Tab-separated table of C-alpha atoms in Angstrom:
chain	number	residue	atom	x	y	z
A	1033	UNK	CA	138.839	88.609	200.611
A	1034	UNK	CA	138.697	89.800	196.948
A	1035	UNK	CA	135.577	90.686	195.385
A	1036	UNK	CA	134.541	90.577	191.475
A	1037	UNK	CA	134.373	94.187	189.838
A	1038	UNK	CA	130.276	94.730	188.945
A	1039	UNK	CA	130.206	94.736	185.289
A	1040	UNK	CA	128.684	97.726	183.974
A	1041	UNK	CA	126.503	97.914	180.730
A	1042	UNK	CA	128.190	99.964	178.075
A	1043	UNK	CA	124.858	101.742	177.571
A	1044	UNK	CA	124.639	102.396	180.845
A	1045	UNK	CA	127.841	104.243	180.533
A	1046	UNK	CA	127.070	106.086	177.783
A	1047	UNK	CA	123.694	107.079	179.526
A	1048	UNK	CA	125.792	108.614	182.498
A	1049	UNK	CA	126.661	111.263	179.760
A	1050	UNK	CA	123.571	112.573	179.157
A	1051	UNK	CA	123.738	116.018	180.651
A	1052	UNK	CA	127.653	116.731	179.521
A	1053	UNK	CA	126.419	115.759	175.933
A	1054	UNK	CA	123.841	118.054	175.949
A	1055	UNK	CA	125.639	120.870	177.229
A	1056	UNK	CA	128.422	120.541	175.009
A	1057	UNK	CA	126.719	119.529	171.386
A	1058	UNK	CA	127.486	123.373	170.575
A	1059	UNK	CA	130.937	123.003	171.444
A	1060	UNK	CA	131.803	120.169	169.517
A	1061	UNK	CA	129.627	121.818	166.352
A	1062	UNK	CA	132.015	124.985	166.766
A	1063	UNK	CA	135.526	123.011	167.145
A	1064	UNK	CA	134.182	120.226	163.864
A	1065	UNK	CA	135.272	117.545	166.346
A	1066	UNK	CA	134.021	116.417	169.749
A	1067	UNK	CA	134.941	118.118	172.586
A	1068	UNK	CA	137.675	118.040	175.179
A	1069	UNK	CA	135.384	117.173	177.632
A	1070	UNK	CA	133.282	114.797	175.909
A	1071	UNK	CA	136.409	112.855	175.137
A	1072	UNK	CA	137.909	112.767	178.600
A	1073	UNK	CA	134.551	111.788	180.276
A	1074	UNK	CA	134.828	108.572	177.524
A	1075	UNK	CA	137.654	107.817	178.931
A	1076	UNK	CA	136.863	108.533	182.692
A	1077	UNK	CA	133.562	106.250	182.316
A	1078	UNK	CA	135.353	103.443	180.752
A	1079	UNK	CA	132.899	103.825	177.073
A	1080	UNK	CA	135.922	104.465	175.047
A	1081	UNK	CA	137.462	101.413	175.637
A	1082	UNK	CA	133.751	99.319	176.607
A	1083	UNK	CA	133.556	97.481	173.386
A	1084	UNK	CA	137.287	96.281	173.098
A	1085	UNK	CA	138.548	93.020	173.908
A	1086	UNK	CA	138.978	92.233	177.630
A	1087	UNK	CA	143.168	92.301	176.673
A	1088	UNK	CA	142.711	95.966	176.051
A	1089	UNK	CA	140.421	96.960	178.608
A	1090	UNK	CA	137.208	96.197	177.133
A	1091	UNK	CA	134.055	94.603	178.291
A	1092	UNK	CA	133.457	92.085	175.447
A	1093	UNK	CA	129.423	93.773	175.012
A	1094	UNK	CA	127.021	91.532	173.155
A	1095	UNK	CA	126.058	93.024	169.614
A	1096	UNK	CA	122.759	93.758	171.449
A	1097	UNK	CA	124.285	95.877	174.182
A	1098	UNK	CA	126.811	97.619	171.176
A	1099	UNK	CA	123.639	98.638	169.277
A	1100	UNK	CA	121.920	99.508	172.444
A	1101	UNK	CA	124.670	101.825	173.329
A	1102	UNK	CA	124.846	103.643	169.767
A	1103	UNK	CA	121.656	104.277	169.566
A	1104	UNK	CA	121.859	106.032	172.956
A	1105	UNK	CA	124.949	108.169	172.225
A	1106	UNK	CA	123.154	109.082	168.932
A	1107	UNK	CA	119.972	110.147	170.844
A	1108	UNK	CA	122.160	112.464	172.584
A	1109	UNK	CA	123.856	114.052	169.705
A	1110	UNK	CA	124.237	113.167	166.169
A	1111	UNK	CA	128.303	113.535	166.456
A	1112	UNK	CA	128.554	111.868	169.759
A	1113	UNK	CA	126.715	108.670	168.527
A	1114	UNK	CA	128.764	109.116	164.999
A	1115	UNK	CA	131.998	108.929	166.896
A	1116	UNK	CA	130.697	105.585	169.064
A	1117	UNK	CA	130.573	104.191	165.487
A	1118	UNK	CA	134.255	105.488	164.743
A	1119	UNK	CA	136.149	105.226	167.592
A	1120	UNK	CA	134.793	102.200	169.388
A	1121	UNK	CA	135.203	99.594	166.351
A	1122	UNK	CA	138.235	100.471	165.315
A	1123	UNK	CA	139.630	100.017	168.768
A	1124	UNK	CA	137.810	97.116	169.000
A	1125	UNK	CA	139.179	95.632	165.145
A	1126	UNK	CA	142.785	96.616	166.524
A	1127	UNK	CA	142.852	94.682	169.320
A	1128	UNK	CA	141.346	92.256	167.743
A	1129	UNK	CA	143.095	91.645	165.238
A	1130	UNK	CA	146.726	92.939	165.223
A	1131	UNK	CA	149.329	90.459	165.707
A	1132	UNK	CA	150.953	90.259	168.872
A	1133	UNK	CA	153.841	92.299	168.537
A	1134	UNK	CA	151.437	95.059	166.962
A	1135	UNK	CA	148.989	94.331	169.812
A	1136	UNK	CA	151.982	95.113	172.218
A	1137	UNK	CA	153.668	98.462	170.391
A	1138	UNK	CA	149.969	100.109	170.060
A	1139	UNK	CA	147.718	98.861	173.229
A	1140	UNK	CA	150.088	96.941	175.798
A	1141	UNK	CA	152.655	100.109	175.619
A	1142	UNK	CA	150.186	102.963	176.207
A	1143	UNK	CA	148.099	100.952	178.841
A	1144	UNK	CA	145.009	100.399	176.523
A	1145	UNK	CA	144.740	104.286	176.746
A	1146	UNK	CA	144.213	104.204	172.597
A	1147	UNK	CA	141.982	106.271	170.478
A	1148	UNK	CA	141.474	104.890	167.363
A	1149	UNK	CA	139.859	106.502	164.088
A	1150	UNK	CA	139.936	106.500	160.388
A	1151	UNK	CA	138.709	105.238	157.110
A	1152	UNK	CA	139.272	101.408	156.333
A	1153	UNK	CA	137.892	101.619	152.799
A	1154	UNK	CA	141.108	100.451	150.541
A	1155	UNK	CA	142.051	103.545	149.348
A	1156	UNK	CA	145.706	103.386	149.537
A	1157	UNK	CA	147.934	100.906	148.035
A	1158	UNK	CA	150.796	99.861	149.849
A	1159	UNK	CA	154.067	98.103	148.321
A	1160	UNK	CA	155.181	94.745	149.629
A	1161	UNK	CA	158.465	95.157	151.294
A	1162	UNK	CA	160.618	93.128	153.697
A	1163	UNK	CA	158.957	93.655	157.250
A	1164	UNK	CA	156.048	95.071	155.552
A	1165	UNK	CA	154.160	98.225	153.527
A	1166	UNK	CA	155.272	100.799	151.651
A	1167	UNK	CA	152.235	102.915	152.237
A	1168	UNK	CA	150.564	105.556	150.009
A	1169	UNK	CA	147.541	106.897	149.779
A	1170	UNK	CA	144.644	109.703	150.850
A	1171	UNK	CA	141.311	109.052	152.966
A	1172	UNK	CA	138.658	111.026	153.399
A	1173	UNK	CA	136.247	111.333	156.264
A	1174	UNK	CA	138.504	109.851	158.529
A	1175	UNK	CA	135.522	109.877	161.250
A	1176	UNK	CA	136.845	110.539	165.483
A	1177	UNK	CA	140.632	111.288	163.436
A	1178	UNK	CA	140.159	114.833	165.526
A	1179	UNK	CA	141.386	113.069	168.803
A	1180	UNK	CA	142.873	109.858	167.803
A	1181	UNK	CA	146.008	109.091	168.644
A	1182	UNK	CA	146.827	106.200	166.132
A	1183	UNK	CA	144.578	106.419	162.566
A	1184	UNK	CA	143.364	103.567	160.324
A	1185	UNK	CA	144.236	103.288	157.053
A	1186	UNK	CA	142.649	100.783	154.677
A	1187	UNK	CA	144.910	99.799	151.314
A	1188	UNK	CA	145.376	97.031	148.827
A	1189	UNK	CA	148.853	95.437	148.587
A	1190	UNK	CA	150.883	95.364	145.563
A	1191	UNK	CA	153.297	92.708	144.889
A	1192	UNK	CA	155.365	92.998	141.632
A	1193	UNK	CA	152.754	95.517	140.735
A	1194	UNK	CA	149.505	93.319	141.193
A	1195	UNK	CA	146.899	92.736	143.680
A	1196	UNK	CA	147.358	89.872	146.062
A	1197	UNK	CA	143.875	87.810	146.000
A	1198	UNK	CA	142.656	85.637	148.869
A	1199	UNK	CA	141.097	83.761	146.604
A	1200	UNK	CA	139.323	84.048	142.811
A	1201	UNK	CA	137.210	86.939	142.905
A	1202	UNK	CA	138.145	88.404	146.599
A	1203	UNK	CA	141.179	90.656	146.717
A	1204	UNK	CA	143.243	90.862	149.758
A	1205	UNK	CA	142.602	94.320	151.322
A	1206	UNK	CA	144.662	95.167	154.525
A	1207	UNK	CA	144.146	97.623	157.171
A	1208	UNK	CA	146.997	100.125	158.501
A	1209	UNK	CA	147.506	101.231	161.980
A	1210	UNK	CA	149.420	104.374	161.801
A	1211	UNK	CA	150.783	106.907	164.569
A	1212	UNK	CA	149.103	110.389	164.392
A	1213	UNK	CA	152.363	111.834	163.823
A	1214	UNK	CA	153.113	110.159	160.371
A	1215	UNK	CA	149.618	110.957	159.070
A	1216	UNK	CA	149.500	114.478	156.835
A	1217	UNK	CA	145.794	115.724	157.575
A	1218	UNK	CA	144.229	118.345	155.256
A	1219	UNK	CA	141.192	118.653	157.407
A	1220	UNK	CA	138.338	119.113	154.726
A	1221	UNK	CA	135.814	118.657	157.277
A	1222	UNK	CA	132.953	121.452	156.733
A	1223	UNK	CA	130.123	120.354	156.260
A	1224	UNK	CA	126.018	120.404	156.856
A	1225	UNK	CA	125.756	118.090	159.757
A	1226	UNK	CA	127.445	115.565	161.638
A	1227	UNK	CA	129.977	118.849	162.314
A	1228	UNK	CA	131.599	118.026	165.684
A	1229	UNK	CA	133.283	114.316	164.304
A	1230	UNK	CA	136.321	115.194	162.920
A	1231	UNK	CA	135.970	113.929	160.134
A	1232	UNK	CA	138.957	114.723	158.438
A	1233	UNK	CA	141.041	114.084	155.004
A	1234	UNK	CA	144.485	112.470	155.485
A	1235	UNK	CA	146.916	111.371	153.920
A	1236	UNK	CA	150.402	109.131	153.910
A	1237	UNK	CA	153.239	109.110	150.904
A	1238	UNK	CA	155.247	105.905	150.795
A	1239	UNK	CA	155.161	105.205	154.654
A	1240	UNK	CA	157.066	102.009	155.255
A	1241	UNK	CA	154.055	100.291	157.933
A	1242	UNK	CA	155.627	97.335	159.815
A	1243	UNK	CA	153.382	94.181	158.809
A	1244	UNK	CA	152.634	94.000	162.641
A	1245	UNK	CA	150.753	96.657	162.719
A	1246	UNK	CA	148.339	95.996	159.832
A	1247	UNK	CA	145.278	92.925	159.952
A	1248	UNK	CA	143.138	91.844	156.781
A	1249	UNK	CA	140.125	93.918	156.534
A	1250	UNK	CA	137.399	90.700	156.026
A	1251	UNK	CA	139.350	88.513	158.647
A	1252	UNK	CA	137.028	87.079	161.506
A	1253	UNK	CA	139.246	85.285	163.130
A	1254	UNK	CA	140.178	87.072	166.083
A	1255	UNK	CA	144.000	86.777	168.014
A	1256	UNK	CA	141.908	88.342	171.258
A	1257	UNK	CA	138.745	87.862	172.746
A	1258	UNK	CA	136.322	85.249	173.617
A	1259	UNK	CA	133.205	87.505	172.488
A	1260	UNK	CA	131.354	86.780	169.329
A	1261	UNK	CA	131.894	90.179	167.551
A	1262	UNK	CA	135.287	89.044	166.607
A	1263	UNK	CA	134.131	86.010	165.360
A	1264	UNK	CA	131.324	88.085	162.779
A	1265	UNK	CA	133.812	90.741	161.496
A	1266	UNK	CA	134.077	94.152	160.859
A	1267	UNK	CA	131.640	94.481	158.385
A	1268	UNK	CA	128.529	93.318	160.958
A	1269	UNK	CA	129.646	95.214	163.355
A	1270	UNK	CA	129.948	98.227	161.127
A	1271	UNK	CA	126.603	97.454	159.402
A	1272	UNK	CA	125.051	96.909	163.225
A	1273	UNK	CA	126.518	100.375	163.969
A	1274	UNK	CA	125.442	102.867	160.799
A	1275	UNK	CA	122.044	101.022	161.763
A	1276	UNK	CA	121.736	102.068	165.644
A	1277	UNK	CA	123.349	105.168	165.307
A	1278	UNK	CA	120.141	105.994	162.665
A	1279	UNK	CA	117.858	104.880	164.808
A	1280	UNK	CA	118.769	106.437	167.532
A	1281	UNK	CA	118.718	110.036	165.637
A	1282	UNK	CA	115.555	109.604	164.368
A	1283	UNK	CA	114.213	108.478	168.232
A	1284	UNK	CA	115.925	111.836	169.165
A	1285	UNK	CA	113.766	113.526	166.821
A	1286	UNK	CA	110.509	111.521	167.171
A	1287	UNK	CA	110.933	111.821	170.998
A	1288	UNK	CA	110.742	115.774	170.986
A	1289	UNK	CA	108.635	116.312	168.154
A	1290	UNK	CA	106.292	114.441	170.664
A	1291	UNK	CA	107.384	116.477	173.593
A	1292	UNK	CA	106.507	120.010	171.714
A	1293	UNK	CA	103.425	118.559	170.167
A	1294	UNK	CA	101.126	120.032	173.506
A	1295	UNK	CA	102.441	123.282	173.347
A	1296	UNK	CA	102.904	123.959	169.565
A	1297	UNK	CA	99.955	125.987	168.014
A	1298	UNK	CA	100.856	126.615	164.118
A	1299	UNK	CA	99.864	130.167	162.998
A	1300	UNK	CA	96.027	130.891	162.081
A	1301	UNK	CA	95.399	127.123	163.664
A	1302	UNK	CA	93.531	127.469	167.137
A	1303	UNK	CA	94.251	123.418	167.886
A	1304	UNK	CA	97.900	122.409	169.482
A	1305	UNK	CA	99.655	120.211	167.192
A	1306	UNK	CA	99.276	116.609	169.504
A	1307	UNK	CA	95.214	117.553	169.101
A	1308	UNK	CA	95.425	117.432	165.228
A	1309	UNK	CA	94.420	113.709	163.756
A	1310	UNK	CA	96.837	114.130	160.778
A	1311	UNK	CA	99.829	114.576	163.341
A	1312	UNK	CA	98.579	111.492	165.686
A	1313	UNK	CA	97.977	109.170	162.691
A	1314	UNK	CA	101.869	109.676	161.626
A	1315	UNK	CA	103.639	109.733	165.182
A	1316	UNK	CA	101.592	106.447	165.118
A	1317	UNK	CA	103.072	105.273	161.759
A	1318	UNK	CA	106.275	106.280	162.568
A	1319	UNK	CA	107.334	105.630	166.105
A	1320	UNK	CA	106.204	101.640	165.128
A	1321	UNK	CA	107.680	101.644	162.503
A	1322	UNK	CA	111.071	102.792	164.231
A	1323	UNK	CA	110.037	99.847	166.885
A	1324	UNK	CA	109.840	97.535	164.127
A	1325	UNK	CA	113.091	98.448	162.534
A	1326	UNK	CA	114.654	98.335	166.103
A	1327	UNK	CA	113.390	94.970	166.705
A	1328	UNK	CA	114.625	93.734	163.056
A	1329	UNK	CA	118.075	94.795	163.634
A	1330	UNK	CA	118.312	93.123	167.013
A	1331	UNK	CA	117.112	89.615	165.783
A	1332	UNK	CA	118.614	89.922	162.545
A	1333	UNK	CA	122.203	90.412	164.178
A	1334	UNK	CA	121.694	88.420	167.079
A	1335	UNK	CA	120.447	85.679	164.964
A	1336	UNK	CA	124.173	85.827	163.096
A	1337	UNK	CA	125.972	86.146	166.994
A	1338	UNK	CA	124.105	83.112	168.317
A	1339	UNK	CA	124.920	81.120	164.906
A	1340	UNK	CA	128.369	82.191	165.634
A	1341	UNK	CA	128.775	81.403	169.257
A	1342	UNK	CA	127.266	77.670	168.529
A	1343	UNK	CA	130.441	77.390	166.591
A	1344	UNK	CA	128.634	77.836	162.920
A	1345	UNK	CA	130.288	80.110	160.563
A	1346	UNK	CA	128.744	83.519	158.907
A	1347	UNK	CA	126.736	82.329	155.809
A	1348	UNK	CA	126.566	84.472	152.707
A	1349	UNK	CA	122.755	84.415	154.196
A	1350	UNK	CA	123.512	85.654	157.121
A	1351	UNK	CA	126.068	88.618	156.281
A	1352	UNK	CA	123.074	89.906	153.518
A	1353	UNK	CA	120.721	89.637	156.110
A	1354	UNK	CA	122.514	91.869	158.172
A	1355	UNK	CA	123.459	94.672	155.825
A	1356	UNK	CA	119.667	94.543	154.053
A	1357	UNK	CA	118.582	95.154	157.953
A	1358	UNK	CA	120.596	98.167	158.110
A	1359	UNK	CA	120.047	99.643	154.599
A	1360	UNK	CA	116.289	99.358	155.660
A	1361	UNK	CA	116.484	100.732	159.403
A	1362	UNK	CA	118.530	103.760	158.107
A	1363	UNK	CA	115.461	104.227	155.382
A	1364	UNK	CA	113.251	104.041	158.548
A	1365	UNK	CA	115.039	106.453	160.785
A	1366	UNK	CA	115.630	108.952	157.334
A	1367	UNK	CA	111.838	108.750	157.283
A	1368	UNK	CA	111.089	109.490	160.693
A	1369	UNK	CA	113.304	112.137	160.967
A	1370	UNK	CA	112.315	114.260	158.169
A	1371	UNK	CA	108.409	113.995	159.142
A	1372	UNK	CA	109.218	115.353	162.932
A	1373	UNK	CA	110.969	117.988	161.359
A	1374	UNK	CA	108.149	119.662	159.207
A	1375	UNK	CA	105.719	118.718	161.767
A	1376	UNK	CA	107.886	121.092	164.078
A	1377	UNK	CA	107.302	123.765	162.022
A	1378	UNK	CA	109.900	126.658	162.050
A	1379	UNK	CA	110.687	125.047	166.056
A	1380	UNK	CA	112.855	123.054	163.832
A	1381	UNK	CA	115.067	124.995	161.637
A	1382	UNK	CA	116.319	127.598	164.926
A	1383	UNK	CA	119.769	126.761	164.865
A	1384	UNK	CA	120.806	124.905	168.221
A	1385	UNK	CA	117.804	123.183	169.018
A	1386	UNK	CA	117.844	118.907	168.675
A	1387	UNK	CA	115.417	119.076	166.071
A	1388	UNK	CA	117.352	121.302	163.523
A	1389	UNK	CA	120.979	119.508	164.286
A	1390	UNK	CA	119.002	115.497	164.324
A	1391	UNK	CA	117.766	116.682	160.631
A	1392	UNK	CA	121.326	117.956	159.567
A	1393	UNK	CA	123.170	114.933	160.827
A	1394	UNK	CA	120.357	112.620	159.714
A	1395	UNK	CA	120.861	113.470	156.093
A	1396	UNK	CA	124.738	113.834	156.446
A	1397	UNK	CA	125.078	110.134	158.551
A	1398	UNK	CA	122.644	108.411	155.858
A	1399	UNK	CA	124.811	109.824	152.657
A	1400	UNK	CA	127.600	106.835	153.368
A	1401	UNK	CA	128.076	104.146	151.168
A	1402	UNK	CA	128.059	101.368	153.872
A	1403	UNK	CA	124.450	101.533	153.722
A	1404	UNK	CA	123.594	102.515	149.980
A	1405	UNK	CA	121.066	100.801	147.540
A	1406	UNK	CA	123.950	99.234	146.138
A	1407	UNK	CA	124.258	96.897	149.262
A	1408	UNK	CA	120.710	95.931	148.862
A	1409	UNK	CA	121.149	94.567	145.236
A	1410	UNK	CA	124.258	92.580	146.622
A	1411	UNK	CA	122.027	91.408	149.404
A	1412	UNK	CA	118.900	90.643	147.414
A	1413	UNK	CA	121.721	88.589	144.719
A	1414	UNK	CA	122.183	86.367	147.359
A	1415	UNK	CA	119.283	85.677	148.418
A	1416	UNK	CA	118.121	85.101	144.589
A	1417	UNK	CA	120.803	82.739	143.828
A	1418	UNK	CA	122.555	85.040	141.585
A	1419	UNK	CA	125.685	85.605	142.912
A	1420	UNK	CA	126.432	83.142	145.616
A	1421	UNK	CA	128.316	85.458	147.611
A	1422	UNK	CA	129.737	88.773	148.137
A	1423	UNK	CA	132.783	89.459	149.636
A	1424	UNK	CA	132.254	92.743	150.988
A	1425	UNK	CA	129.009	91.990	152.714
């Protein structure tokens, strides 16, 4: 008699890692990428491949359980959460998304065993040719690139030295899938927080990239997978992850600043800090409004999934609705985090401790351009009726 494997949650596996994560943080800090360890026990538990396609090994999560999980791996560690927003989509868009024969050189021929990592902003330009790319171009921040064996690399095609355009007013911008060993990294990565991603610069110089290994960066229409993620695109499921992996730093912080709160006397002040009105009044304020931003991003994405999984499409509405949920949950979690840490006191700025690294990474993680004031103007635009779309929503 055969029996079904038990499904288990991605966020359940990430949980598992609690202690390892914790004891290892420093580690990963020291190296500027995540440790050995860290990244073996991904692969032991099954998390680095949880949020692929079932063709690759993957679980097919809801967008509830993905942003679930990140914001667990980011309550753990800053770096640890950052990479579950590298590694994990990227897989996921590869095997996704390639073309078969692409799908069968990268995933099928290394037994799904495939780290993924990278930048797929278009900053490269690569040449039509016959078979494909002539690829050139430099990345930085090339988040998880520290223990990825193939690396993403986003670039606009040229054909008889112009763009190609999908159609008027949206370019065509690809996607590369590159082995580590064509990829020149100049490293780069030293920075205030964040530290233990590796993060690194990179670079390629007229690479010829087969066409099956590349996929169109705004495509939703997936070649594997029955799940709706697919279906919604990289840029939700990006959006949905820079959101978690905010608020689940800033629960990190809110979480011990509540913890010390008992125990902390400030100097000259007789009264422990969770006794003071002031400090009550704003871990009110601020662990509902965390709640609140939680609760946002879950019905604001899983209002697009269910749209998609009736068989609707992704309306301009719904794709600004998404990335104006994000902008405003990583304003939330920036918030939060920065009022635990001065109500810590100088608990929070001894290097080591959660407090001091959530702060670093909070203000590093929050600096990208995914979830800028710029992407609330496109959002609001659409809304308004002044633009009725925008293609990189």
């Amino acid at each position: 008699m055969t029996t079904t494997p038990v499904r288990v949650s991605p966020v359940d596996l990430a949980r598992g890692m609690r202690d390892l994560v914790a004891g290892e943080a420093a580690a990963s800090e020291r190296g500027r990428t995540l440790s050995p360890p860290v990244v073996e026990a991904m692969w032991d538990s099954g998390l680095m491949t949880a949020f692929n396609p079932a063709a690759a090994g993957g679980a097919e999560p809801s967008i509830a359980e993905m942003i679930e999980t990140w914001i667990e791996m980011a309550w753990q560690d800053g770096s640890f959460g950052w990479i579950g927003i590298a590694n994990l989509p990227s897989s996921f868009a590869a095997a996704a998304y390639l073309p078969d024969e692409g799908f069968a050189e990268v995933f099928t021929a290394n037994a799904n065993r495939v780290t993924m990592g990278g930048q797929f902003a278009p900053n490269g330009q690569g040449i039509v040719t016959e078979g494909g790319y002539r690829l050139t171009g430099s990345w930085n921040f090339g988040s998880g690139t520290g223990h990825s064996a193939y690396i993403a690399a986003g670039f606009i095609p040229m054909e008889d030295g112009e763009m190609r355009w999908i159609r008027e007013g949206e370019p065509e911008l690809m996607v590369a899938v590159v082995p580590r060993d064509e990829v020149t990294f100049t490293d780069g990565w030293h920075v205030q927080g964040l530290k233990g991603t590796g993060s690194y610069d990179y670079n390629v110089t007229d690479l010829f990239v087969p066409s099956w290994r590349t996929f169109r960066l705004f495509t939703r229409e997936p070649l594997r997978g029955g799940y709706a993620a697919g279906r919604m695109g990289m840029m939700p499921v990006t959006a949905a992850g820079h959101a978690a992996w905010a608020l689940g730093v800033a629960k990190s912080t809110l979480d011990d600043v509540e913890s010390l709160a008992a125990t902390k006397f400030r100097m000259s002040d007789m009264a422990s800090l969770a006794s003071r009105p002031t400090f009550q009044k704003d871990l009110a304020h601020h662990v509902a409004a965390w709640r609140a931003a939680r609760l946002l991003v879950l019905d604001t994405f899983g209002a697009a999934e269910a749209a998609v999984d009736a068989g609707g499409e992704l309306t301009p509405t719904h794709r600004a609705d998404m990335r104006v949920a994000a902008v405003y949950a990583t304003g939330v979690a920036r918030a939060a985090a920065e009022w635990a840490h001065l109500a810590a006191g100088t608990t929070s700025i001894r290097e080591g401790s959660r407090l001091e690294r959530g702060f670093r990474d909070i203000y590093t993680g929050t600096q990208h351009a995914f979830i800028s004031e710029k992407v609330a103007i496109d959002a609001a635009q659409v809304w308004l009726g002044v633009i009725e779309d925008h293609f990189s929503l």
